[in-house]
mmCIF file with all atom_site columns, C-alpha atoms in Angstrom:
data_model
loop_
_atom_site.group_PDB
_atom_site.id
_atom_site.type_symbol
_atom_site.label_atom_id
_atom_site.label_alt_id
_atom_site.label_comp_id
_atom_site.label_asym_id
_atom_site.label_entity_id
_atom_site.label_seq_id
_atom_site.pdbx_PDB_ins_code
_atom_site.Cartn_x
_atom_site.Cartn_y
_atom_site.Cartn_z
_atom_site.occupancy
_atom_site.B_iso_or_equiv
_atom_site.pdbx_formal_charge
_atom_site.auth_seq_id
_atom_site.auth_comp_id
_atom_site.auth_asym_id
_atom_site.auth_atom_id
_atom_site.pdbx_PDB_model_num
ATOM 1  C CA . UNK H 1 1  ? 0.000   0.000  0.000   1.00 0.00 ? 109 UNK H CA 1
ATOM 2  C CA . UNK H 1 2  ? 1.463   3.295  -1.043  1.00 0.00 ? 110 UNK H CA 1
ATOM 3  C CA . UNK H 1 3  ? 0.614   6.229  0.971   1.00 0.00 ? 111 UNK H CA 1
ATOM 4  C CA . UNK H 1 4  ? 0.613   9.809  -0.332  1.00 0.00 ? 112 UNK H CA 1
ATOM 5  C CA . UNK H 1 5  ? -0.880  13.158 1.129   1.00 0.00 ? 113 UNK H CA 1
ATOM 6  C CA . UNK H 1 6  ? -2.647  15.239 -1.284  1.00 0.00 ? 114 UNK H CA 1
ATOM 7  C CA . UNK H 1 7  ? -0.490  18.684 -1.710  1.00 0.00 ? 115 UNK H CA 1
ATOM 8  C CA . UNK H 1 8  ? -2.805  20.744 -4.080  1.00 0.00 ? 116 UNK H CA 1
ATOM 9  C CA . UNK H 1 9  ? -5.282  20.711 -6.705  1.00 0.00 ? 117 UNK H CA 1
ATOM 10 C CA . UNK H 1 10 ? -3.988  21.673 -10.139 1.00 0.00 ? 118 UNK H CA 1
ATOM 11 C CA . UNK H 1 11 ? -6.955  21.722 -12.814 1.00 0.00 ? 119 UNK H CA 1
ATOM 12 C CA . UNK H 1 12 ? -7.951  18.504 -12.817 1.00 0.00 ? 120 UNK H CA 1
ATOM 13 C CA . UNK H 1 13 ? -5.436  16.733 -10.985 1.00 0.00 ? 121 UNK H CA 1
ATOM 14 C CA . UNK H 1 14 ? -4.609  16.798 -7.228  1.00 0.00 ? 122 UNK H CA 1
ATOM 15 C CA . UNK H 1 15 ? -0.994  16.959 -6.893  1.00 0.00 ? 123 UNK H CA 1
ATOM 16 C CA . UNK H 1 16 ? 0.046   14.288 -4.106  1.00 0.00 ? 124 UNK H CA 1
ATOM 17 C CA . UNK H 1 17 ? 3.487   13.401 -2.635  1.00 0.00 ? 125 UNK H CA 1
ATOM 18 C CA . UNK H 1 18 ? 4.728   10.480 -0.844  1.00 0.00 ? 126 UNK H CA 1
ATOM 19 C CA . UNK H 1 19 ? 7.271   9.882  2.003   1.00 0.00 ? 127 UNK H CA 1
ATOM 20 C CA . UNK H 1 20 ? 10.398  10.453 0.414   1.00 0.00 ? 128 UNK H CA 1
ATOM 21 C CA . UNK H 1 21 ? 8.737   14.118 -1.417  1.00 0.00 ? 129 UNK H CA 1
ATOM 22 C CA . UNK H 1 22 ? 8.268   12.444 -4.763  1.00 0.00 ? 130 UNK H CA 1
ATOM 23 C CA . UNK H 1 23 ? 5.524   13.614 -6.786  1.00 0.00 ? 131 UNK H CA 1
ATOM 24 C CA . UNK H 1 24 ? 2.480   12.334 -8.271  1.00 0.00 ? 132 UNK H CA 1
ATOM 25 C CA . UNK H 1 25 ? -0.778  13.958 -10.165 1.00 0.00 ? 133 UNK H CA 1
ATOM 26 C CA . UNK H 1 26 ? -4.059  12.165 -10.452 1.00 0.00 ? 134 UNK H CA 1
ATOM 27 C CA . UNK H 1 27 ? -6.977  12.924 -12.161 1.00 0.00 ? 135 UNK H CA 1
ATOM 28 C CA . UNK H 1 28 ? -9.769  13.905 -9.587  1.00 0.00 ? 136 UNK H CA 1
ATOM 29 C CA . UNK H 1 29 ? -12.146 11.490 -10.945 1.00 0.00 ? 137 UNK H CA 1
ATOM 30 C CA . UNK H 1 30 ? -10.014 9.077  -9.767  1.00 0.00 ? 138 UNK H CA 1
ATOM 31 C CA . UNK H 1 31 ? -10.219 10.380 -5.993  1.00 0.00 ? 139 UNK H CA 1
ATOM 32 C CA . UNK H 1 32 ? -13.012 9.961  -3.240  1.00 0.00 ? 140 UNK H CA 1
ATOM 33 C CA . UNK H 1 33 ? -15.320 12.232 -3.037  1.00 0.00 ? 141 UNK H CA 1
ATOM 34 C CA . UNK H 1 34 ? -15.186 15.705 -1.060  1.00 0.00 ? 142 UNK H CA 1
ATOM 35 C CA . UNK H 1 35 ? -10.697 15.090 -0.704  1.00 0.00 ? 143 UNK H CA 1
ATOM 36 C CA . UNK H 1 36 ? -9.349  18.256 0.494   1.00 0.00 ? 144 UNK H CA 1
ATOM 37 C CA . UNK H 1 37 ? -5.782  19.616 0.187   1.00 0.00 ? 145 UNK H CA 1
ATOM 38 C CA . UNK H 1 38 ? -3.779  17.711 3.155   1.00 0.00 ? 146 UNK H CA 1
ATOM 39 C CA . UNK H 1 39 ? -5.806  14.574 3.237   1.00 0.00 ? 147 UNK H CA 1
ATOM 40 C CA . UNK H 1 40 ? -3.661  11.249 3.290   1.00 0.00 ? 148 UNK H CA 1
ATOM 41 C CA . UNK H 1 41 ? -4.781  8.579  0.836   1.00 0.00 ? 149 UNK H CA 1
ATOM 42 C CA . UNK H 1 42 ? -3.937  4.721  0.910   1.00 0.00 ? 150 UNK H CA 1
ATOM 43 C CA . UNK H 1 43 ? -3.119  3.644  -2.692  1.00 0.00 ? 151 UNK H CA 1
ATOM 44 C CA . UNK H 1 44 ? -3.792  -0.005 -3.270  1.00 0.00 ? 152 UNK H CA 1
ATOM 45 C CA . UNK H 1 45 ? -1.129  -2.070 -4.465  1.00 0.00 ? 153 UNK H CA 1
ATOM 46 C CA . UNK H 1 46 ? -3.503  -4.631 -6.383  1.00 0.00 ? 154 UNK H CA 1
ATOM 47 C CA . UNK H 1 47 ? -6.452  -2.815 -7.616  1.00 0.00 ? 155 UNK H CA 1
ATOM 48 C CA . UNK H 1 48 ? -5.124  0.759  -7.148  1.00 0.00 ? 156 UNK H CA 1
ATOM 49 C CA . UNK H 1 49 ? -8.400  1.848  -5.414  1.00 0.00 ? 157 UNK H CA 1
ATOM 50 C CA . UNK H 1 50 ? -8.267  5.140  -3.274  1.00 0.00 ? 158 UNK H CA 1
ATOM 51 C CA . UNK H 1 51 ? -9.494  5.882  -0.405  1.00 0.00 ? 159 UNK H CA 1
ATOM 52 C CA . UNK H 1 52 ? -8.813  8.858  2.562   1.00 0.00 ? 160 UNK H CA 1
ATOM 53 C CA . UNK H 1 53 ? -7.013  7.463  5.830   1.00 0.00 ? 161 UNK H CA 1
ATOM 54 C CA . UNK H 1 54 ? -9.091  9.592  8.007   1.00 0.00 ? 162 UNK H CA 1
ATOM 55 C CA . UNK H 1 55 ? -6.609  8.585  11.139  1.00 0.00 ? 163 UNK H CA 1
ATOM 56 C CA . UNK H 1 56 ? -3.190  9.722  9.555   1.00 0.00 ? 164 UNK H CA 1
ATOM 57 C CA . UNK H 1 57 ? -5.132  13.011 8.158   1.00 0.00 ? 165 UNK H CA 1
ATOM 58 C CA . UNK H 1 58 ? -6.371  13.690 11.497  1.00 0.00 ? 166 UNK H CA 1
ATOM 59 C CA . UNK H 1 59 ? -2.954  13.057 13.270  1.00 0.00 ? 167 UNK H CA 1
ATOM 60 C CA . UNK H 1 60 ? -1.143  15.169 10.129  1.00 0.00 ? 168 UNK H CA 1
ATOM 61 C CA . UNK H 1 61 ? -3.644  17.954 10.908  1.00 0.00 ? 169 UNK H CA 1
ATOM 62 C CA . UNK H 1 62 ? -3.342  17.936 14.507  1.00 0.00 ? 170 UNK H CA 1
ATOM 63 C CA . UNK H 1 63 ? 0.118   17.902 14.750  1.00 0.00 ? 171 UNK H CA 1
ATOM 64 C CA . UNK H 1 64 ? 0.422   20.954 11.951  1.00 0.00 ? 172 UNK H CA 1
ATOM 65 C CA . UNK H 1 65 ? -1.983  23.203 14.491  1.00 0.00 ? 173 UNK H CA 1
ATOM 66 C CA . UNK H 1 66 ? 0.659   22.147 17.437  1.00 0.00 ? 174 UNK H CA 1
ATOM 67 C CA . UNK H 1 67 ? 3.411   23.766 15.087  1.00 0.00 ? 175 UNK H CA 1
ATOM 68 C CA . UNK H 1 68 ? 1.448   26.588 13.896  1.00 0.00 ? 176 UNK H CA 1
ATOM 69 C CA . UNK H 1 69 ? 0.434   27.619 17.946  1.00 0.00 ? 177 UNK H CA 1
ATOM 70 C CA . UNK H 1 70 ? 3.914   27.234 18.456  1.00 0.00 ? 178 UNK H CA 1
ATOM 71 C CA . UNK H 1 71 ? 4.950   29.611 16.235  1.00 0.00 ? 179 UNK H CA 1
ATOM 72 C CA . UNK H 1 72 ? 2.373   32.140 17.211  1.00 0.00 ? 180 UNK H CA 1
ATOM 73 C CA . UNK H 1 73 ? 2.304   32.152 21.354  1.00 0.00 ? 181 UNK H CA 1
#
């Protein structure tokens, strides 16, 4: 299973990158529906189906406000 985190949307493809910063653009179509910029995907390895891993967007997202109140206390 690959993992990427979506990055941006360019168009019609959401520009994702994956642990070592490589990156990757797929057509929106091919995504879940309502994917927002910063949402981690699981890629699979057989069927390459797509879906959101809602626990490692959560813990990417909560650990991005801890560095951003950092920054600004």
């Amino acid at each position: 299973m690959k993992i990427l985190t979506i990055d941006r949307f360019e168009a019609t493809y959401a520009i994702c990158e994956d642990k070592e910063q490589k990156l990757f653009a797929i057509d929106i179509s091919e995504l879940p529906q309502n994917v927002h910029e910063g949402d981690v995907l699981d890629v699979n390895d057989n069927d390459g189906t797509i879906s959101i891993n809602s626990e490692l967007t959560e813990k990417k997202r909560s650990k991005n406000r801890k560095l951003q109140n950092k920054l600004f206390e």
